[in-house]
PDB file of C-alpha atoms and ligand atoms in Angstrom:
ATOM      1  CA  MET A 128    -114.438-162.024  11.854  1.00  0.00           C
ATOM      2  CA  ARG A 129    -114.257-165.773  12.192  1.00  0.00           C
ATOM      3  CA  PHE A 130    -112.932-168.023  14.921  1.00  0.00           C
ATOM      4  CA  ASP A 131    -112.155-171.641  14.339  1.00  0.00           C
ATOM      5  CA  VAL A 132    -112.055-173.740  17.456  1.00  0.00           C
ATOM      6  CA  ILE A 133    -110.032-176.926  17.572  1.00  0.00           C
ATOM      7  CA  THR A 134    -111.392-178.969  20.419  1.00  0.00           C
ATOM      8  CA  LEU A 135    -111.964-182.669  21.696  1.00  0.00           C
ATOM      9  CA  PHE A 136    -115.268-181.458  23.059  1.00  0.00           C
ATOM     10  CA  PRO A 137    -117.324-179.187  20.559  1.00  0.00           C
ATOM     11  CA  GLU A 138    -120.491-180.199  22.411  1.00  0.00           C
ATOM     12  CA  LEU A 139    -119.174-178.028  25.372  1.00  0.00           C
ATOM     13  CA  ILE A 140    -118.953-174.906  23.318  1.00  0.00           C
ATOM     14  CA  GLU A 141    -121.853-175.306  20.935  1.00  0.00           C
ATOM     15  CA  PRO A 142    -124.673-174.393  23.544  1.00  0.00           C
ATOM     16  CA  TYR A 143    -123.089-171.075  24.266  1.00  0.00           C
ATOM     17  CA  LEU A 144    -123.472-170.004  20.664  1.00  0.00           C
ATOM     18  CA  THR A 145    -127.135-170.278  20.718  1.00  0.00           C
ATOM     19  CA  VAL A 146    -128.226-168.632  23.970  1.00  0.00           C
ATOM     20  CA  GLY A 147    -128.315-165.071  25.582  1.00  0.00           C
ATOM     21  CA  VAL A 148    -127.618-161.802  24.058  1.00  0.00           C
ATOM     22  CA  THR A 149    -124.478-162.767  22.357  1.00  0.00           C
ATOM     23  CA  ARG A 150    -126.305-165.486  20.170  1.00  0.00           C
ATOM     24  CA  ARG A 151    -127.075-162.395  17.846  1.00  0.00           C
ATOM     25  CA  ALA A 152    -123.448-161.946  17.004  1.00  0.00           C
ATOM     26  CA  PHE A 153    -123.057-165.617  16.238  1.00  0.00           C
ATOM     27  CA  ALA A 154    -126.408-166.094  14.331  1.00  0.00           C
ATOM     28  CA  SER A 155    -125.861-162.808  12.354  1.00  0.00           C
ATOM     29  CA  GLY A 156    -122.398-163.994  11.444  1.00  0.00           C
ATOM     30  CA  ALA A 157    -120.902-160.781  12.993  1.00  0.00           C
ATOM     31  CA  VAL A 158    -118.678-163.439  14.757  1.00  0.00           C
ATOM     32  CA  GLN A 159    -118.559-166.688  12.860  1.00  0.00           C
ATOM     33  CA  VAL A 160    -117.558-169.699  14.907  1.00  0.00           C
ATOM     34  CA  ARG A 161    -116.677-173.073  13.459  1.00  0.00           C
ATOM     35  CA  LEU A 162    -115.930-175.936  15.690  1.00  0.00           C
ATOM     36  CA  TRP A 163    -113.394-178.481  14.653  1.00  0.00           C
ATOM     37  CA  PRO A 164    -113.749-181.905  16.387  1.00  0.00           C
ATOM     38  CA  LEU A 165    -110.204-182.904  16.830  1.00  0.00           C
ATOM     39  CA  ARG A 166    -110.837-186.663  16.774  1.00  0.00           C
ATOM     40  CA  ASP A 167    -112.011-186.359  13.249  1.00  0.00           C
ATOM     41  CA  PHE A 168    -108.181-185.682  12.460  1.00  0.00           C
ATOM     42  CA  ALA A 169    -106.885-188.671  14.346  1.00  0.00           C
ATOM     43  CA  GLU A 170    -105.925-191.771  12.620  1.00  0.00           C
ATOM     44  CA  GLY A 171    -106.102-195.644  13.426  1.00  0.00           C
ATOM     45  CA  PRO A 172    -108.843-197.709  14.731  1.00  0.00           C
ATOM     46  CA  TYR A 173    -108.814-195.943  18.038  1.00  0.00           C
ATOM     47  CA  ARG A 174    -108.453-192.418  16.609  1.00  0.00           C
ATOM     48  CA  ARG A 175    -105.832-191.621  19.336  1.00  0.00           C
ATOM     49  CA  VAL A 176    -105.303-187.986  20.121  1.00  0.00           C
ATOM     50  CA  ASP A 177    -102.984-188.419  23.147  1.00  0.00           C
ATOM     51  CA  ASP A 178    -100.095-190.471  24.333  1.00  0.00           C
ATOM     52  CA  ARG A 179     -97.862-191.016  27.467  1.00  0.00           C
ATOM     53  CA  PRO A 180     -95.353-188.299  28.250  1.00  0.00           C
ATOM     54  CA  PHE A 181     -91.679-188.874  27.308  1.00  0.00           C
ATOM     55  CA  GLY A 182     -89.673-188.753  30.449  1.00  0.00           C
ATOM     56  CA  GLY A 183     -92.533-190.516  32.453  1.00  0.00           C
ATOM     57  CA  GLY A 184     -94.845-188.709  34.773  1.00  0.00           C
ATOM     58  CA  PRO A 185     -98.618-188.748  35.116  1.00  0.00           C
ATOM     59  CA  GLY A 186    -101.226-188.092  32.588  1.00  0.00           C
ATOM     60  CA  MET A 187    -101.307-187.863  28.849  1.00  0.00           C
ATOM     61  CA  VAL A 188    -100.054-185.321  26.235  1.00  0.00           C
ATOM     62  CA  MET A 189    -101.984-184.255  23.137  1.00  0.00           C
ATOM     63  CA  LEU A 190    -100.312-185.657  19.985  1.00  0.00           C
ATOM     64  CA  ALA A 191     -98.715-183.043  17.707  1.00  0.00           C
ATOM     65  CA  GLU A 192     -99.841-184.693  14.634  1.00  0.00           C
ATOM     66  CA  PRO A 193    -103.660-184.610  14.709  1.00  0.00           C
ATOM     67  CA  LEU A 194    -103.453-181.149  15.990  1.00  0.00           C
ATOM     68  CA  HIS A 195    -101.276-180.153  12.958  1.00  0.00           C
ATOM     69  CA  ARG A 196    -103.640-182.053  10.663  1.00  0.00           C
ATOM     70  CA  CYS A 197    -106.620-180.250  11.943  1.00  0.00           C
ATOM     71  CA  TRP A 198    -104.836-176.841  11.919  1.00  0.00           C
ATOM     72  CA  GLN A 199    -103.943-177.357   8.345  1.00  0.00           C
ATOM     73  CA  ALA A 200    -107.638-178.237   7.468  1.00  0.00           C
ATOM     74  CA  VAL A 201    -108.686-174.979   9.171  1.00  0.00           C
ATOM     75  CA  ARG A 202    -106.213-172.857   7.275  1.00  0.00           C
ATOM     76  CA  ALA A 203    -107.148-174.638   3.974  1.00  0.00           C
ATOM     77  CA  ASP A 204    -110.792-173.862   4.767  1.00  0.00           C
ATOM     78  CA  ARG A 205    -109.840-170.164   5.200  1.00  0.00           C
ATOM     79  CA  GLY A 206    -108.049-170.263   1.781  1.00  0.00           C
ATOM     80  CA  LEU A 207    -104.614-169.988   3.649  1.00  0.00           C
ATOM     81  CA  ALA A 208    -101.380-171.820   2.753  1.00  0.00           C
ATOM     82  CA  ALA A 209    -101.133-174.999   4.777  1.00  0.00           C
ATOM     83  CA  CYS A 210     -97.618-174.094   5.940  1.00  0.00           C
ATOM     84  CA  ARG A 211     -96.387-170.823   7.082  1.00  0.00           C
ATOM     85  CA  VAL A 212     -92.915-169.596   6.102  1.00  0.00           C
ATOM     86  CA  PRO A 213     -90.940-169.194   9.426  1.00  0.00           C
ATOM     87  CA  GLY A 214     -90.751-165.547  10.341  1.00  0.00           C
ATOM     88  CA  ALA A 215     -93.481-164.536   7.849  1.00  0.00           C
ATOM     89  CA  PRO A 216     -96.124-162.062   9.218  1.00  0.00           C
ATOM     90  CA  VAL A 217     -98.974-163.780  11.027  1.00  0.00           C
ATOM     91  CA  ASP A 218    -102.035-163.967   8.600  1.00  0.00           C
ATOM     92  CA  VAL A 219    -104.510-165.422  11.147  1.00  0.00           C
ATOM     93  CA  PRO A 220    -103.259-165.851  14.624  1.00  0.00           C
ATOM     94  CA  THR A 221    -103.280-169.267  16.169  1.00  0.00           C
ATOM     95  CA  VAL A 222    -104.184-169.060  19.916  1.00  0.00           C
ATOM     96  CA  LEU A 223    -103.546-171.767  22.559  1.00  0.00           C
ATOM     97  CA  PHE A 224    -105.387-171.554  25.730  1.00  0.00           C
ATOM     98  CA  SER A 225    -102.914-172.186  28.596  1.00  0.00           C
ATOM     99  CA  PRO A 226    -102.214-171.294  32.140  1.00  0.00           C
ATOM    100  CA  ALA A 227     -98.794-170.089  30.817  1.00  0.00           C
ATOM    101  CA  GLY A 228    -100.617-167.540  28.458  1.00  0.00           C
ATOM    102  CA  GLU A 229    -101.095-163.711  28.840  1.00  0.00           C
ATOM    103  CA  ARG A 230    -103.960-163.110  31.192  1.00  0.00           C
ATOM    104  CA  LEU A 231    -107.398-162.629  29.305  1.00  0.00           C
ATOM    105  CA  SER A 232    -108.241-158.921  29.818  1.00  0.00           C
ATOM    106  CA  HIS A 233    -110.328-156.234  28.167  1.00  0.00           C
ATOM    107  CA  THR A 234    -107.314-155.233  26.269  1.00  0.00           C
ATOM    108  CA  VAL A 235    -106.756-158.818  24.754  1.00  0.00           C
ATOM    109  CA  VAL A 236    -110.522-159.117  24.065  1.00  0.00           C
ATOM    110  CA  SER A 237    -110.475-155.765  22.301  1.00  0.00           C
ATOM    111  CA  ARG A 238    -107.730-156.787  20.074  1.00  0.00           C
ATOM    112  CA  TYR A 239    -109.720-159.700  18.754  1.00  0.00           C
ATOM    113  CA  ALA A 240    -113.084-157.821  18.730  1.00  0.00           C
ATOM    114  CA  GLN A 241    -112.103-155.182  16.059  1.00  0.00           C
ATOM    115  CA  PRO A 242    -115.004-155.350  13.464  1.00  0.00           C
ATOM    116  CA  GLY A 243    -113.452-156.856  10.295  1.00  0.00           C
ATOM    117  CA  GLY A 244    -110.579-158.472  12.104  1.00  0.00           C
ATOM    118  CA  ALA A 245    -109.338-161.861  11.013  1.00  0.00           C
ATOM    119  CA  GLY A 246    -110.444-163.533  14.296  1.00  0.00           C
ATOM    120  CA  ALA A 247    -108.263-166.564  15.273  1.00  0.00           C
ATOM    121  CA  ILE A 248    -107.722-170.201  15.226  1.00  0.00           C
ATOM    122  CA  LEU A 249    -108.333-171.178  18.889  1.00  0.00           C
ATOM    123  CA  VAL A 250    -106.704-174.445  20.140  1.00  0.00           C
ATOM    124  CA  CYS A 251    -108.190-175.976  23.398  1.00  0.00           C
ATOM    125  CA  GLY A 252    -105.827-178.120  25.258  1.00  0.00           C
ATOM    126  CA  ARG A 253    -106.785-181.136  27.365  1.00  0.00           C
ATOM    127  CA  TYR A 254    -105.070-183.733  29.467  1.00  0.00           C
ATOM    128  CA  GLU A 255    -101.494-182.644  30.660  1.00  0.00           C
ATOM    129  CA  GLY A 256    -101.226-180.229  27.701  1.00  0.00           C
ATOM    130  CA  VAL A 257    -100.047-180.164  24.002  1.00  0.00           C
ATOM    131  CA  ASP A 258     -96.946-181.670  22.494  1.00  0.00           C
ATOM    132  CA  GLN A 259     -94.469-178.573  22.649  1.00  0.00           C
ATOM    133  CA  ARG A 260     -93.476-179.188  19.057  1.00  0.00           C
ATOM    134  CA  PHE A 261     -97.023-178.225  17.804  1.00  0.00           C
ATOM    135  CA  ILE A 262     -96.869-175.111  19.996  1.00  0.00           C
ATOM    136  CA  ASP A 263     -93.488-174.188  18.718  1.00  0.00           C
ATOM    137  CA  ALA A 264     -94.414-174.887  15.086  1.00  0.00           C
ATOM    138  CA  CYS A 265     -98.056-173.395  14.937  1.00  0.00           C
ATOM    139  CA  VAL A 266     -98.970-171.266  17.967  1.00  0.00           C
ATOM    140  CA  ASP A 267     -98.541-167.565  17.923  1.00  0.00           C
ATOM    141  CA  GLU A 268    -100.069-166.570  21.116  1.00  0.00           C
ATOM    142  CA  GLN A 269    -101.276-168.078  24.403  1.00  0.00           C
ATOM    143  CA  ILE A 270    -104.165-166.955  26.460  1.00  0.00           C
ATOM    144  CA  SER A 271    -104.799-167.720  30.165  1.00  0.00           C
ATOM    145  CA  LEU A 272    -108.125-167.375  31.928  1.00  0.00           C
ATOM    146  CA  GLY A 273    -106.313-166.831  35.371  1.00  0.00           C
ATOM    147  CA  ASP A 274    -103.996-168.522  37.789  1.00  0.00           C
ATOM    148  CA  PHE A 275    -105.798-171.662  38.042  1.00  0.00           C
ATOM    149  CA  VAL A 276    -105.979-174.848  36.148  1.00  0.00           C
ATOM    150  CA  LEU A 277    -108.995-175.993  34.115  1.00  0.00           C
ATOM    151  CA  SER A 278    -109.489-179.374  32.687  1.00  0.00           C
ATOM    152  CA  GLY A 279    -109.566-177.978  29.237  1.00  0.00           C
ATOM    153  CA  GLY A 280    -109.450-174.901  27.212  1.00  0.00           C
ATOM    154  CA  GLU A 281    -112.999-174.855  26.148  1.00  0.00           C
ATOM    155  CA  ILE A 282    -114.196-172.680  28.991  1.00  0.00           C
ATOM    156  CA  ALA A 283    -111.416-170.194  28.083  1.00  0.00           C
ATOM    157  CA  ALA A 284    -112.491-170.284  24.490  1.00  0.00           C
ATOM    158  CA  VAL A 285    -116.305-169.585  25.380  1.00  0.00           C
ATOM    159  CA  ALA A 286    -115.046-166.738  27.640  1.00  0.00           C
ATOM    160  CA  LEU A 287    -113.107-165.112  24.838  1.00  0.00           C
ATOM    161  CA  LEU A 288    -116.005-165.663  22.203  1.00  0.00           C
ATOM    162  CA  ASP A 289    -118.581-164.281  24.478  1.00  0.00           C
ATOM    163  CA  ALA A 290    -116.425-161.173  25.461  1.00  0.00           C
ATOM    164  CA  VAL A 291    -115.640-160.463  21.778  1.00  0.00           C
ATOM    165  CA  ALA A 292    -119.304-160.911  20.866  1.00  0.00           C
ATOM    166  CA  ARG A 293    -120.718-158.538  23.314  1.00  0.00           C
ATOM    167  CA  LEU A 294    -118.410-155.871  21.903  1.00  0.00           C
ATOM    168  CA  GLN A 295    -119.736-156.170  18.377  1.00  0.00           C
ATOM    169  CA  PRO A 296    -121.971-153.146  17.226  1.00  0.00           C
ATOM    170  CA  GLY A 297    -125.622-154.051  17.588  1.00  0.00           C
ATOM    171  CA  VAL A 298    -125.364-157.160  19.691  1.00  0.00           C
ATOM    172  CA  LEU A 299    -126.282-155.642  23.027  1.00  0.00           C
ATOM    173  CA  GLY A 300    -129.798-154.183  23.155  1.00  0.00           C
ATOM    174  CA  ASP A 301    -128.473-150.730  24.093  1.00  0.00           C
ATOM    175  CA  GLN A 302    -125.496-149.628  21.919  1.00  0.00           C
ATOM    176  CA  ALA A 303    -123.850-147.894  24.939  1.00  0.00           C
ATOM    177  CA  SER A 304    -124.093-150.885  27.167  1.00  0.00           C
ATOM    178  CA  ALA A 305    -120.637-152.393  26.641  1.00  0.00           C
ATOM    179  CA  GLU A 306    -119.160-148.964  26.939  1.00  0.00           C
ATOM    180  CA  GLN A 307    -120.705-148.823  30.417  1.00  0.00           C
ATOM    181  CA  ASP A 308    -118.929-151.902  31.686  1.00  0.00           C
ATOM    182  CA  SER A 309    -116.057-152.264  33.734  1.00  0.00           C
ATOM    183  CA  PHE A 310    -112.644-151.893  32.068  1.00  0.00           C
ATOM    184  CA  ASN A 311    -114.035-150.140  29.102  1.00  0.00           C
ATOM    185  CA  PRO A 312    -111.604-147.172  27.939  1.00  0.00           C
ATOM    186  CA  ALA A 313    -115.065-145.201  27.408  1.00  0.00           C
ATOM    187  CA  LEU A 314    -115.301-145.109  31.309  1.00  0.00           C
ATOM    188  CA  ASP A 315    -111.369-144.667  31.634  1.00  0.00           C
ATOM    189  CA  GLY A 316    -110.909-148.367  32.528  1.00  0.00           C
ATOM    190  CA  LEU A 317    -112.528-148.057  35.901  1.00  0.00           C
ATOM    191  CA  LEU A 318    -114.853-150.739  37.504  1.00  0.00           C
ATOM    192  CA  ASP A 319    -118.680-150.439  37.014  1.00  0.00           C
ATOM    193  CA  CYS A 320    -120.867-148.458  39.528  1.00  0.00           C
ATOM    194  CA  PRO A 321    -123.623-150.279  41.528  1.00  0.00           C
ATOM    195  CA  HIS A 322    -127.066-150.781  40.108  1.00  0.00           C
ATOM    196  CA  TYR A 323    -130.457-150.746  41.427  1.00  0.00           C
ATOM    197  CA  THR A 324    -133.862-151.431  40.290  1.00  0.00           C
ATOM    198  CA  ARG A 325    -137.544-151.645  41.477  1.00  0.00           C
ATOM    199  CA  PRO A 326    -138.819-151.519  44.325  1.00  0.00           C
ATOM    200  CA  GLU A 327    -137.311-148.215  45.649  1.00  0.00           C
ATOM    201  CA  VAL A 328    -137.405-149.767  49.134  1.00  0.00           C
ATOM    202  CA  TRP A 329    -136.582-153.419  49.457  1.00  0.00           C
ATOM    203  CA  GLU A 330    -137.370-155.154  52.682  1.00  0.00           C
ATOM    204  CA  GLY A 331    -134.128-157.007  52.908  1.00  0.00           C
ATOM    205  CA  PRO A 332    -133.191-159.559  55.722  1.00  0.00           C
ATOM    206  CA  GLY A 333    -131.765-156.798  57.913  1.00  0.00           C
ATOM    207  CA  GLY A 334    -134.655-154.317  57.364  1.00  0.00           C
ATOM    208  CA  ALA A 335    -135.705-151.740  54.778  1.00  0.00           C
ATOM    209  CA  MET A 336    -133.044-150.755  52.106  1.00  0.00           C
ATOM    210  CA  SER A 337    -133.423-147.866  49.966  1.00  0.00           C
ATOM    211  CA  VAL A 338    -132.155-146.844  46.550  1.00  0.00           C
ATOM    212  CA  PRO A 339    -129.659-143.867  46.797  1.00  0.00           C
ATOM    213  CA  SER A 340    -131.926-140.952  46.517  1.00  0.00           C
ATOM    214  CA  VAL A 341    -129.902-139.399  43.696  1.00  0.00           C
ATOM    215  CA  LEU A 342    -130.898-142.109  41.270  1.00  0.00           C
ATOM    216  CA  LEU A 343    -134.542-141.089  41.836  1.00  0.00           C
ATOM    217  CA  SER A 344    -133.868-137.373  41.417  1.00  0.00           C
ATOM    218  CA  GLY A 345    -134.241-137.397  37.694  1.00  0.00           C
ATOM    219  CA  HIS A 346    -131.137-134.967  37.615  1.00  0.00           C
ATOM    220  CA  HIS A 347    -128.831-136.549  34.994  1.00  0.00           C
ATOM    221  CA  ALA A 348    -125.741-134.390  35.791  1.00  0.00           C
ATOM    222  CA  GLN A 349    -125.918-135.351  39.482  1.00  0.00           C
ATOM    223  CA  ILE A 350    -126.780-139.085  38.587  1.00  0.00           C
ATOM    224  CA  GLU A 351    -123.712-139.105  36.273  1.00  0.00           C
ATOM    225  CA  ALA A 352    -121.445-137.397  38.939  1.00  0.00           C
ATOM    226  CA  TRP A 353    -122.612-139.968  41.682  1.00  0.00           C
ATOM    227  CA  ARG A 354    -121.905-142.823  39.246  1.00  0.00           C
ATOM    228  CA  ARG A 355    -118.488-141.493  38.394  1.00  0.00           C
ATOM    229  CA  ALA A 356    -117.671-141.131  42.150  1.00  0.00           C
ATOM    230  CA  GLN A 357    -118.830-144.532  42.883  1.00  0.00           C
ATOM    231  CA  ARG A 358    -116.610-146.017  40.090  1.00  0.00           C
ATOM    232  CA  VAL A 359    -113.683-144.250  41.268  1.00  0.00           C
ATOM    233  CA  GLN A 360    -114.220-145.237  44.922  1.00  0.00           C
ATOM    234  CA  ILE A 361    -114.872-148.954  44.147  1.00  0.00           C
ATOM    235  CA  THR A 362    -111.824-149.066  41.845  1.00  0.00           C
ATOM    236  CA  ALA A 363    -109.771-147.515  44.522  1.00  0.00           C
ATOM    237  CA  GLN A 364    -110.953-150.039  47.080  1.00  0.00           C
ATOM    238  CA  ARG A 365    -110.938-153.357  44.976  1.00  0.00           C
ATOM    239  CA  ARG A 366    -108.418-152.750  42.014  1.00  0.00           C
ATOM    240  CA  PRO A 367    -106.068-149.876  42.978  1.00  0.00           C
ATOM    241  CA  ASP A 368    -103.873-151.295  39.973  1.00  0.00           C
ATOM    242  CA  LEU A 369    -106.595-149.991  37.621  1.00  0.00           C
ATOM    243  CA  LEU A 370    -106.764-146.670  39.196  1.00  0.00           C
ATOM    244  CA  ALA A 371    -103.031-146.182  39.134  1.00  0.00           C
ATOM    245  CA  GLN A 372    -103.214-147.106  35.403  1.00  0.00           C
ATOM    246  CA  ALA A 373    -106.088-144.626  34.872  1.00  0.00           C
ATOM    247  CA  ARG A 374    -103.987-142.050  36.567  1.00  0.00           C
ATOM    248  CA  ALA A 375    -100.779-142.869  34.473  1.00  0.00           C
ATOM    249  CA  GLN A 376    -102.787-142.430  31.445  1.00  0.00           C
ATOM    250  CA  GLY A 377    -104.080-139.022  32.467  1.00  0.00           C
ATOM    251  CA  ARG A 378    -107.657-140.382  32.728  1.00  0.00           C
ATOM    252  CA  LEU A 379    -108.513-139.239  36.301  1.00  0.00           C
ATOM    253  CA  ARG A 380    -110.331-135.957  36.423  1.00  0.00           C
ATOM    254  CA  PRO A 381    -109.436-133.217  39.071  1.00  0.00           C
ATOM    255  CA  SER A 382    -112.845-134.081  40.668  1.00  0.00           C
ATOM    256  CA  ASP A 383    -111.816-137.803  40.928  1.00  0.00           C
ATOM    257  CA  GLU A 384    -108.341-136.738  42.554  1.00  0.00           C
ATOM    258  CA  GLN A 385    -110.484-134.396  44.945  1.00  0.00           C
ATOM    259  CA  LEU A 386    -112.707-137.297  45.909  1.00  0.00           C
ATOM    260  CA  LEU A 387    -109.748-139.702  46.425  1.00  0.00           C
ATOM    261  CA  ARG A 388    -108.086-137.131  48.794  1.00  0.00           C
ATOM    262  CA  GLU A 389    -111.362-136.845  50.689  1.00  0.00           C
ATOM    263  CA  LEU A 390    -111.619-140.631  51.029  1.00  0.00           C
ATOM    264  CA  GLY A 391    -108.145-140.754  52.282  1.00  0.00           C
ATOM    265  CA  TYR A 392    -106.519-142.556  49.235  1.00  0.00           C
ATOM    266  CA  ASN A 393    -103.044-141.184  48.790  1.00  0.00           C
ATOM    267  CA  ARG A 394    -101.539-140.492  45.293  1.00  0.00           C
ATOM    268  CA  GLU A 395     -99.370-143.569  45.639  1.00  0.00           C
ATOM    269  CA  LEU A 396    -102.236-145.926  44.886  1.00  0.00           C
TER     270      LEU A 396
HETATM  271  N1  LIG B 637    -100.295-179.282  33.011  1.00  0.00           N
HETATM  272  C1  LIG B 637    -100.847-177.995  32.656  1.00  0.00           C
HETATM  273  C2  LIG B 637    -100.169-176.909  33.709  1.00  0.00           C
HETATM  274  O1  LIG B 637     -99.948-177.428  34.729  1.00  0.00           O
HETATM  275  O2  LIG B 637    -100.013-175.893  33.164  1.00  0.00           O
HETATM  276  C3  LIG B 637    -102.361-177.861  32.739  1.00  0.00           C
HETATM  277  C4  LIG B 637    -103.070-178.710  31.750  1.00  0.00           C
HETATM  278  S1  LIG B 637    -104.812-178.464  31.903  1.00  0.00           S
HETATM  279  C5  LIG B 637    -105.254-179.811  32.894  1.00  0.00           C
HETATM  280  C6  LIG B 637    -105.480-178.902  30.302  1.00  0.00           C
HETATM  281  C7  LIG B 637    -105.725-177.809  29.390  1.00  0.00           C
HETATM  282  O3  LIG B 637    -106.555-176.996  29.983  1.00  0.00           O
HETATM  283  C8  LIG B 637    -104.462-176.918  29.001  1.00  0.00           C
HETATM  284  O4  LIG B 637    -103.828-177.549  28.094  1.00  0.00           O
HETATM  285  C9  LIG B 637    -105.113-175.682  28.482  1.00  0.00           C
HETATM  286  O5  LIG B 637    -105.519-175.619  27.240  1.00  0.00           O
HETATM  287  C10 LIG B 637    -106.416-175.726  29.426  1.00  0.00           C
HETATM  288  N2  LIG B 637    -106.200-174.779  30.693  1.00  0.00           N
HETATM  289  C11 LIG B 637    -106.129-175.113  31.837  1.00  0.00           C
HETATM  290  N3  LIG B 637    -105.930-174.189  32.734  1.00  0.00           N
HETATM  291  C12 LIG B 637    -106.201-172.821  31.917  1.00  0.00           C
HETATM  292  C13 LIG B 637    -106.148-171.584  32.222  1.00  0.00           C
HETATM  293  N4  LIG B 637    -106.071-171.080  33.449  1.00  0.00           N
HETATM  294  N5  LIG B 637    -106.391-170.706  31.098  1.00  0.00           N
HETATM  295  C14 LIG B 637    -106.565-171.190  29.872  1.00  0.00           C
HETATM  296  N6  LIG B 637    -106.541-172.597  29.533  1.00  0.00           N
HETATM  297  C15 LIG B 637    -106.322-173.461  30.545  1.00  0.00           C
END
């Protein structure tokens, strides 16, 4: 799959493509990323990419024209028509990062992570945002990183690329790793359980702290049952919405329900 990122600051994104476990996905081409410096598509001696907002107010707004020129260049590079017929099916989605978008989640990431998928054209906003006419003409989806305002869409782009990359087959050292993570349907969308490593007893600031003994037992079924119980309990405590979703989808087991009753969580979670 291929992601084209339209940005004023490609240097913010570039380093993330070469470090950590996800670099394998980018280096192998499982997830191709091309960075498109927006200023290269601006005209005039100052290569302007922004201007003052009509109607007054603070800040600057990204010009539609350089964005459109860059977007057309990306599409041409992908062998796609420079213009899309209004109402025609989306060939490659154009995604704008924006606080007004759909919240980035495992579901959204999975949509873009399907091996063999088309990927997307990612547009990173800056300043007060993007001229609405570019959004109306070219953007298919908007994605938000959360209910806060960033200075630009680059961090959101890196978040999406990283999350997509780690879901690609062979990228994580252990194939099952991504499936053991929070939100994954393989774990019924629950949060992850706690993890421990050596030493068995750690002299913490408040005294000796031991690893739960079941994890040292070598009894795989009991370890799995403990981890499941931890996932259910932590999800009930921290994200009751996820637990309710798992229940609505029929993903909670009788043993989970039993545990929740014992812990005093009612069925209205
Ligand atoms: N005036 C905008 C507003 O209040 O919604 C904020 C603009 S912000 C300073 C500049 C750019 O950062 C946005 O165009 C968007 O691309 C990106 N951005 C800011 N917050 C974001 C978020 N929560 N999720 C995704 N992108 C965000």
